[in-house]
Each structure stands twice: as C-alpha cells, then as structure tokens.
Short mmCIF file of N, CA, C and O in Angstrom, two decimals:
data_model
loop_
_atom_site.label_atom_id
_atom_site.label_comp_id
_atom_site.label_asym_id
_atom_site.label_seq_id
_atom_site.Cartn_x
_atom_site.Cartn_y
_atom_site.Cartn_z
N UNK A 273 -80.26 -75.30 -199.77
CA UNK A 273 -80.88 -74.47 -198.75
C UNK A 273 -82.39 -74.42 -198.98
O UNK A 273 -82.85 -74.33 -200.12
N UNK A 274 -83.14 -74.49 -197.91
CA UNK A 274 -84.60 -74.51 -198.00
C UNK A 274 -85.17 -73.24 -198.63
O UNK A 274 -86.14 -73.30 -199.37
N UNK A 275 -84.55 -72.11 -198.31
CA UNK A 275 -85.06 -70.85 -198.88
C UNK A 275 -84.89 -70.85 -200.40
O UNK A 275 -85.79 -70.41 -201.12
N UNK A 276 -83.77 -71.33 -200.88
CA UNK A 276 -83.57 -71.41 -202.34
C UNK A 276 -84.63 -72.29 -202.99
O UNK A 276 -85.18 -71.95 -204.03
N UNK A 277 -84.90 -73.43 -202.37
CA UNK A 277 -85.92 -74.34 -202.89
C UNK A 277 -87.28 -73.65 -202.91
O UNK A 277 -88.02 -73.72 -203.90
N UNK A 278 -87.63 -72.97 -201.83
CA UNK A 278 -88.92 -72.27 -201.75
C UNK A 278 -89.02 -71.19 -202.82
O UNK A 278 -90.07 -71.03 -203.46
N UNK A 279 -87.95 -70.46 -203.03
CA UNK A 279 -87.97 -69.41 -204.04
C UNK A 279 -88.07 -69.99 -205.45
O UNK A 279 -88.74 -69.42 -206.31
N UNK A 280 -87.45 -71.14 -205.69
CA UNK A 280 -87.59 -71.81 -206.98
C UNK A 280 -89.02 -72.27 -207.19
O UNK A 280 -89.57 -72.14 -208.30
N UNK A 281 -89.63 -72.80 -206.14
CA UNK A 281 -91.03 -73.23 -206.23
C UNK A 281 -91.93 -72.03 -206.51
O UNK A 281 -92.86 -72.11 -207.32
N UNK A 282 -91.67 -70.90 -205.84
CA UNK A 282 -92.46 -69.70 -206.04
C UNK A 282 -92.32 -69.20 -207.48
O UNK A 282 -93.31 -68.82 -208.11
N UNK A 283 -91.10 -69.23 -208.00
CA UNK A 283 -90.88 -68.81 -209.38
C UNK A 283 -91.63 -69.71 -210.35
O UNK A 283 -92.21 -69.24 -211.34
N UNK A 284 -91.64 -71.00 -210.07
CA UNK A 284 -92.36 -71.95 -210.92
C UNK A 284 -93.86 -71.63 -210.91
O UNK A 284 -94.51 -71.60 -211.96
N UNK A 285 -94.42 -71.37 -209.73
CA UNK A 285 -95.84 -71.01 -209.64
C UNK A 285 -96.11 -69.69 -210.37
O UNK A 285 -97.13 -69.54 -211.04
N UNK A 286 -95.18 -68.74 -210.24
CA UNK A 286 -95.32 -67.46 -210.94
C UNK A 286 -95.36 -67.69 -212.45
O UNK A 286 -96.18 -67.10 -213.16
N UNK A 287 -94.51 -68.58 -212.95
CA UNK A 287 -94.51 -68.88 -214.37
C UNK A 287 -95.83 -69.49 -214.82
O UNK A 287 -96.34 -69.19 -215.90
N UNK A 288 -96.41 -70.35 -213.99
CA UNK A 288 -97.72 -70.92 -214.30
C UNK A 288 -98.80 -69.83 -214.30
O UNK A 288 -99.72 -69.86 -215.12
N UNK A 289 -98.70 -68.89 -213.38
CA UNK A 289 -99.66 -67.80 -213.34
C UNK A 289 -99.57 -66.97 -214.63
O UNK A 289 -100.58 -66.61 -215.23
N UNK A 290 -98.34 -66.69 -215.07
CA UNK A 290 -98.15 -65.95 -216.32
C UNK A 290 -98.68 -66.75 -217.51
O UNK A 290 -99.33 -66.20 -218.41
N UNK A 291 -98.45 -68.06 -217.50
CA UNK A 291 -98.95 -68.93 -218.55
C UNK A 291 -100.48 -68.89 -218.60
O UNK A 291 -101.08 -68.79 -219.67
N UNK A 292 -101.11 -68.91 -217.43
CA UNK A 292 -102.57 -68.88 -217.37
C UNK A 292 -103.13 -67.56 -217.86
O UNK A 292 -104.26 -67.49 -218.34
N UNK A 293 -102.33 -66.49 -217.77
CA UNK A 293 -102.76 -65.17 -218.23
C UNK A 293 -102.54 -64.98 -219.73
O UNK A 293 -102.88 -63.94 -220.28
N UNK A 294 -101.94 -65.98 -220.37
CA UNK A 294 -101.73 -65.92 -221.80
C UNK A 294 -100.47 -65.18 -222.22
O UNK A 294 -100.34 -64.79 -223.38
N UNK A 295 -99.55 -64.99 -221.29
CA UNK A 295 -98.29 -64.34 -221.62
C UNK A 295 -97.50 -65.24 -222.57
O UNK A 295 -97.51 -66.46 -222.43
N UNK A 296 -96.85 -64.63 -223.53
CA UNK A 296 -96.07 -65.37 -224.53
C UNK A 296 -95.03 -66.25 -223.84
O UNK A 296 -94.34 -65.82 -222.92
N UNK A 297 -94.91 -67.49 -224.31
CA UNK A 297 -93.96 -68.45 -223.72
C UNK A 297 -92.53 -67.94 -223.68
O UNK A 297 -91.77 -68.29 -222.78
N UNK A 298 -92.16 -67.12 -224.65
CA UNK A 298 -90.80 -66.59 -224.69
C UNK A 298 -90.52 -65.63 -223.54
O UNK A 298 -89.36 -65.38 -223.21
N UNK A 299 -91.55 -65.07 -222.94
CA UNK A 299 -91.39 -64.12 -221.84
C UNK A 299 -91.46 -64.78 -220.47
O UNK A 299 -91.21 -64.14 -219.46
N UNK A 300 -91.81 -66.05 -220.46
CA UNK A 300 -91.95 -66.79 -219.20
C UNK A 300 -90.67 -67.57 -218.96
O UNK A 300 -90.07 -68.11 -219.89
N UNK A 301 -90.26 -67.66 -217.71
CA UNK A 301 -89.08 -68.45 -217.37
C UNK A 301 -89.33 -69.93 -217.63
O UNK A 301 -90.43 -70.35 -217.97
N UNK A 302 -88.30 -70.71 -217.46
CA UNK A 302 -88.38 -72.15 -217.71
C UNK A 302 -89.36 -72.80 -216.74
O UNK A 302 -89.40 -72.49 -215.56
N UNK A 303 -90.17 -73.70 -217.28
CA UNK A 303 -91.11 -74.49 -216.48
C UNK A 303 -90.62 -75.93 -216.52
O UNK A 303 -90.34 -76.47 -217.59
N UNK A 304 -90.52 -76.54 -215.34
CA UNK A 304 -89.91 -77.87 -215.25
C UNK A 304 -90.78 -78.99 -215.80
O UNK A 304 -90.29 -80.04 -216.15
N UNK A 305 -92.08 -78.77 -215.87
CA UNK A 305 -92.98 -79.82 -216.33
C UNK A 305 -92.90 -79.96 -217.85
O UNK A 305 -92.96 -78.97 -218.57
N UNK A 306 -92.79 -81.19 -218.35
CA UNK A 306 -92.75 -81.38 -219.80
C UNK A 306 -94.08 -81.02 -220.46
O UNK A 306 -94.12 -80.66 -221.63
N UNK A 307 -95.17 -81.09 -219.72
CA UNK A 307 -96.50 -80.73 -220.25
C UNK A 307 -97.09 -79.65 -219.34
O UNK A 307 -97.96 -79.93 -218.51
N UNK A 308 -96.61 -78.44 -219.50
CA UNK A 308 -96.99 -77.35 -218.59
C UNK A 308 -98.47 -77.03 -218.65
O UNK A 308 -99.08 -76.70 -217.64
N UNK A 309 -99.08 -77.15 -219.81
CA UNK A 309 -100.51 -76.83 -219.92
C UNK A 309 -101.36 -77.84 -219.14
O UNK A 309 -102.32 -77.47 -218.48
N UNK A 310 -100.97 -79.11 -219.15
CA UNK A 310 -101.70 -80.12 -218.38
C UNK A 310 -101.51 -79.88 -216.88
O UNK A 310 -102.46 -80.02 -216.11
N UNK A 311 -100.30 -79.51 -216.50
CA UNK A 311 -100.04 -79.21 -215.08
C UNK A 311 -100.87 -78.02 -214.64
O UNK A 311 -101.45 -78.01 -213.56
N UNK A 312 -100.94 -77.01 -215.49
CA UNK A 312 -101.72 -75.81 -215.17
C UNK A 312 -103.19 -76.16 -214.97
O UNK A 312 -103.84 -75.63 -214.05
N UNK A 313 -103.71 -77.07 -215.76
CA UNK A 313 -105.11 -77.49 -215.61
C UNK A 313 -105.35 -78.13 -214.24
O UNK A 313 -106.46 -78.10 -213.73
N UNK A 314 -104.31 -78.71 -213.64
CA UNK A 314 -104.45 -79.33 -212.32
C UNK A 314 -104.81 -78.33 -211.24
O UNK A 314 -105.35 -78.71 -210.20
N UNK A 315 -104.52 -77.06 -211.47
CA UNK A 315 -104.87 -76.04 -210.48
C UNK A 315 -106.34 -75.64 -210.57
O UNK A 315 -106.88 -75.05 -209.65
N UNK A 316 -106.99 -75.93 -211.68
CA UNK A 316 -108.41 -75.68 -211.92
C UNK A 316 -108.77 -74.22 -212.08
O UNK A 316 -109.67 -73.89 -212.81
N UNK A 317 -108.12 -73.33 -211.36
CA UNK A 317 -108.45 -71.91 -211.49
C UNK A 317 -107.27 -71.05 -211.08
O UNK A 317 -106.38 -71.49 -210.36
N UNK A 318 -107.29 -69.83 -211.57
CA UNK A 318 -106.24 -68.87 -211.22
C UNK A 318 -106.30 -68.58 -209.72
O UNK A 318 -105.27 -68.36 -209.08
N UNK A 319 -107.49 -68.62 -209.14
CA UNK A 319 -107.63 -68.36 -207.71
C UNK A 319 -106.89 -69.40 -206.88
O UNK A 319 -106.23 -69.06 -205.89
N UNK A 320 -106.98 -70.66 -207.27
CA UNK A 320 -106.26 -71.71 -206.53
C UNK A 320 -104.76 -71.55 -206.70
O UNK A 320 -104.00 -71.73 -205.75
N UNK A 321 -104.33 -71.20 -207.89
CA UNK A 321 -102.91 -70.97 -208.13
C UNK A 321 -102.42 -69.78 -207.31
O UNK A 321 -101.38 -69.84 -206.66
N UNK A 322 -103.21 -68.72 -207.28
CA UNK A 322 -102.85 -67.54 -206.48
C UNK A 322 -102.79 -67.86 -205.00
O UNK A 322 -101.88 -67.40 -204.29
N UNK A 323 -103.74 -68.64 -204.53
CA UNK A 323 -103.73 -69.03 -203.10
C UNK A 323 -102.51 -69.87 -202.77
O UNK A 323 -101.91 -69.71 -201.71
N UNK A 324 -102.14 -70.77 -203.67
CA UNK A 324 -100.94 -71.58 -203.46
C UNK A 324 -99.71 -70.68 -203.38
O UNK A 324 -98.84 -70.87 -202.51
N UNK A 325 -99.64 -69.67 -204.25
CA UNK A 325 -98.52 -68.73 -204.22
C UNK A 325 -98.51 -67.93 -202.91
O UNK A 325 -97.45 -67.68 -202.34
N UNK A 326 -99.68 -67.53 -202.45
CA UNK A 326 -99.77 -66.79 -201.19
C UNK A 326 -99.25 -67.62 -200.03
O UNK A 326 -98.50 -67.12 -199.18
N UNK A 327 -99.64 -68.88 -199.98
CA UNK A 327 -99.18 -69.76 -198.90
C UNK A 327 -97.67 -69.95 -198.94
O UNK A 327 -97.00 -69.89 -197.92
N UNK A 328 -97.14 -70.16 -200.13
CA UNK A 328 -95.70 -70.34 -200.25
C UNK A 328 -94.97 -69.04 -199.91
O UNK A 328 -93.96 -69.04 -199.23
N UNK A 329 -95.52 -67.91 -200.36
CA UNK A 329 -94.92 -66.61 -200.03
C UNK A 329 -94.91 -66.36 -198.54
O UNK A 329 -93.94 -65.84 -197.98
N UNK A 330 -95.99 -66.74 -197.87
CA UNK A 330 -96.06 -66.61 -196.41
C UNK A 330 -94.98 -67.46 -195.75
O UNK A 330 -94.31 -67.02 -194.82
N UNK A 331 -94.77 -68.66 -196.26
CA UNK A 331 -93.74 -69.54 -195.71
C UNK A 331 -92.34 -68.95 -195.93
O UNK A 331 -91.49 -69.03 -195.04
N UNK A 332 -92.12 -68.35 -197.08
CA UNK A 332 -90.83 -67.72 -197.35
C UNK A 332 -90.59 -66.58 -196.37
O UNK A 332 -89.49 -66.43 -195.84
N UNK A 333 -91.63 -65.81 -196.10
CA UNK A 333 -91.52 -64.72 -195.12
C UNK A 333 -91.19 -65.27 -193.74
O UNK A 333 -90.34 -64.72 -193.04
N UNK A 334 -91.86 -66.33 -193.33
CA UNK A 334 -91.59 -66.94 -192.04
C UNK A 334 -90.17 -67.48 -191.97
O UNK A 334 -89.51 -67.39 -190.94
N UNK A 335 -89.69 -68.04 -193.07
CA UNK A 335 -88.35 -68.60 -193.10
C UNK A 335 -87.29 -67.53 -192.89
O UNK A 335 -86.24 -67.80 -192.32
N UNK A 336 -87.58 -66.31 -193.32
CA UNK A 336 -86.60 -65.23 -193.21
C UNK A 336 -86.28 -64.90 -191.76
O UNK A 336 -85.16 -64.52 -191.43
N UNK A 337 -87.26 -65.06 -190.88
CA UNK A 337 -87.03 -64.69 -189.49
C UNK A 337 -86.94 -65.86 -188.54
O UNK A 337 -86.73 -65.67 -187.35
N UNK A 338 -87.07 -67.06 -189.05
CA UNK A 338 -87.12 -68.21 -188.15
C UNK A 338 -85.89 -69.08 -188.20
O UNK A 338 -85.09 -69.03 -189.12
N UNK A 339 -85.77 -69.88 -187.18
CA UNK A 339 -84.66 -70.82 -187.08
C UNK A 339 -84.94 -72.10 -187.85
O UNK A 339 -84.04 -72.71 -188.39
N UNK A 340 -86.18 -72.52 -187.86
CA UNK A 340 -86.55 -73.80 -188.47
C UNK A 340 -87.07 -73.60 -189.89
O UNK A 340 -88.24 -73.79 -190.17
N UNK A 341 -86.18 -73.23 -190.78
CA UNK A 341 -86.59 -72.93 -192.16
C UNK A 341 -87.26 -74.12 -192.83
O UNK A 341 -88.26 -73.98 -193.53
N UNK A 342 -86.71 -75.29 -192.62
CA UNK A 342 -87.27 -76.47 -193.26
C UNK A 342 -88.70 -76.71 -192.79
O UNK A 342 -89.59 -77.04 -193.58
N UNK A 343 -88.95 -76.51 -191.51
CA UNK A 343 -90.29 -76.71 -190.96
C UNK A 343 -91.28 -75.75 -191.60
O UNK A 343 -92.38 -76.14 -192.00
N UNK A 344 -90.90 -74.47 -191.73
CA UNK A 344 -91.78 -73.49 -192.35
C UNK A 344 -92.07 -73.85 -193.81
O UNK A 344 -93.19 -73.73 -194.28
N UNK A 345 -91.04 -74.34 -194.51
CA UNK A 345 -91.24 -74.76 -195.89
C UNK A 345 -92.18 -75.96 -195.95
O UNK A 345 -93.09 -76.00 -196.78
N UNK A 346 -91.99 -76.93 -195.08
CA UNK A 346 -92.85 -78.12 -195.08
C UNK A 346 -94.30 -77.75 -194.81
O UNK A 346 -95.21 -78.26 -195.47
N UNK A 347 -94.54 -76.86 -193.85
CA UNK A 347 -95.91 -76.42 -193.58
C UNK A 347 -96.50 -75.71 -194.79
O UNK A 347 -97.67 -75.90 -195.13
N UNK A 348 -95.69 -74.89 -195.43
CA UNK A 348 -96.16 -74.19 -196.63
C UNK A 348 -96.53 -75.15 -197.75
O UNK A 348 -97.55 -74.98 -198.42
N UNK A 349 -95.72 -76.17 -197.95
CA UNK A 349 -96.00 -77.16 -198.99
C UNK A 349 -97.28 -77.93 -198.66
O UNK A 349 -98.11 -78.18 -199.53
N UNK A 350 -97.46 -78.28 -197.41
CA UNK A 350 -98.68 -78.98 -196.99
C UNK A 350 -99.91 -78.12 -197.27
O UNK A 350 -100.91 -78.59 -197.80
N UNK A 351 -99.83 -76.82 -196.93
CA UNK A 351 -100.96 -75.93 -197.20
C UNK A 351 -101.21 -75.80 -198.70
O UNK A 351 -102.36 -75.78 -199.15
N UNK A 352 -100.14 -75.75 -199.49
CA UNK A 352 -100.31 -75.68 -200.95
C UNK A 352 -100.98 -76.93 -201.48
O UNK A 352 -101.87 -76.85 -202.34
N UNK A 353 -100.57 -78.09 -201.00
CA UNK A 353 -101.17 -79.35 -201.46
C UNK A 353 -102.66 -79.38 -201.13
O UNK A 353 -103.48 -79.80 -201.94
N UNK A 354 -103.02 -78.91 -199.95
CA UNK A 354 -104.44 -78.88 -199.58
C UNK A 354 -105.23 -77.97 -200.51
O UNK A 354 -106.35 -78.30 -200.91
N UNK A 355 -104.65 -76.84 -200.88
CA UNK A 355 -105.32 -75.92 -201.82
C UNK A 355 -105.51 -76.59 -203.17
O UNK A 355 -106.60 -76.54 -203.76
N UNK A 356 -104.47 -77.22 -203.65
CA UNK A 356 -104.54 -77.87 -204.96
C UNK A 356 -105.55 -79.02 -204.94
O UNK A 356 -106.36 -79.16 -205.85
N UNK A 357 -105.55 -79.81 -203.87
CA UNK A 357 -106.51 -80.91 -203.76
C UNK A 357 -107.95 -80.40 -203.68
O UNK A 357 -108.86 -81.03 -204.19
N UNK A 358 -108.15 -79.28 -203.00
CA UNK A 358 -109.52 -78.75 -202.87
C UNK A 358 -110.05 -78.25 -204.21
O UNK A 358 -111.25 -78.11 -204.37
N UNK A 359 -109.16 -77.99 -205.15
CA UNK A 359 -109.57 -77.51 -206.46
C UNK A 359 -110.13 -78.62 -207.34
O UNK A 359 -110.78 -78.37 -208.32
N UNK A 360 -109.86 -79.86 -206.98
CA UNK A 360 -110.27 -80.98 -207.85
C UNK A 360 -111.65 -81.45 -207.57
O UNK A 360 -112.27 -81.35 -206.65
#
C-alpha cells in the first residue's frame, strides 16, 4: 500500500533527523542505509531534511483524503528529490 510506503519513508527521514541531532543510535529506529552518516551528509543541512519531511508529510495528508494515493506519493517524492538536489 502506498500509504505504508510513505509512512516508512517518513520514519526513515525521522531517524535521520534524530541522527543529525546526535541522539544515541540505540534510541533511533533501524536505518536502511549501510552507511547512514554518509547518507545524512547528502542532505547537507537539517533544514533540507526537515523540508523533505514536510513535503512527504503533506503527501501523506493528501493521501488520507484522496483517491489517487500513488499519485500523491509520487508528487511528494518528486518534491523531496528537488529539495535534496537543491542542497548539493
């Protein structure tokens, strides 16, 4: 289900946000990347990571009331990619 995928992606971004704040690894959920610190550097700043989370959260909200859940998720992912690319 698209909503499950979006929520997993949001949780992953949340874990990266906690990692960037220096939270102990034992308190953070599983991160799928084998080199999470290198992946975190790809965001360049906490602001870019936060903006990516906001875009994905907005898409999740849209998915709750819409018929085309996959479309809302795809638009959210596109917006997230643009944010991440603008950080480089």
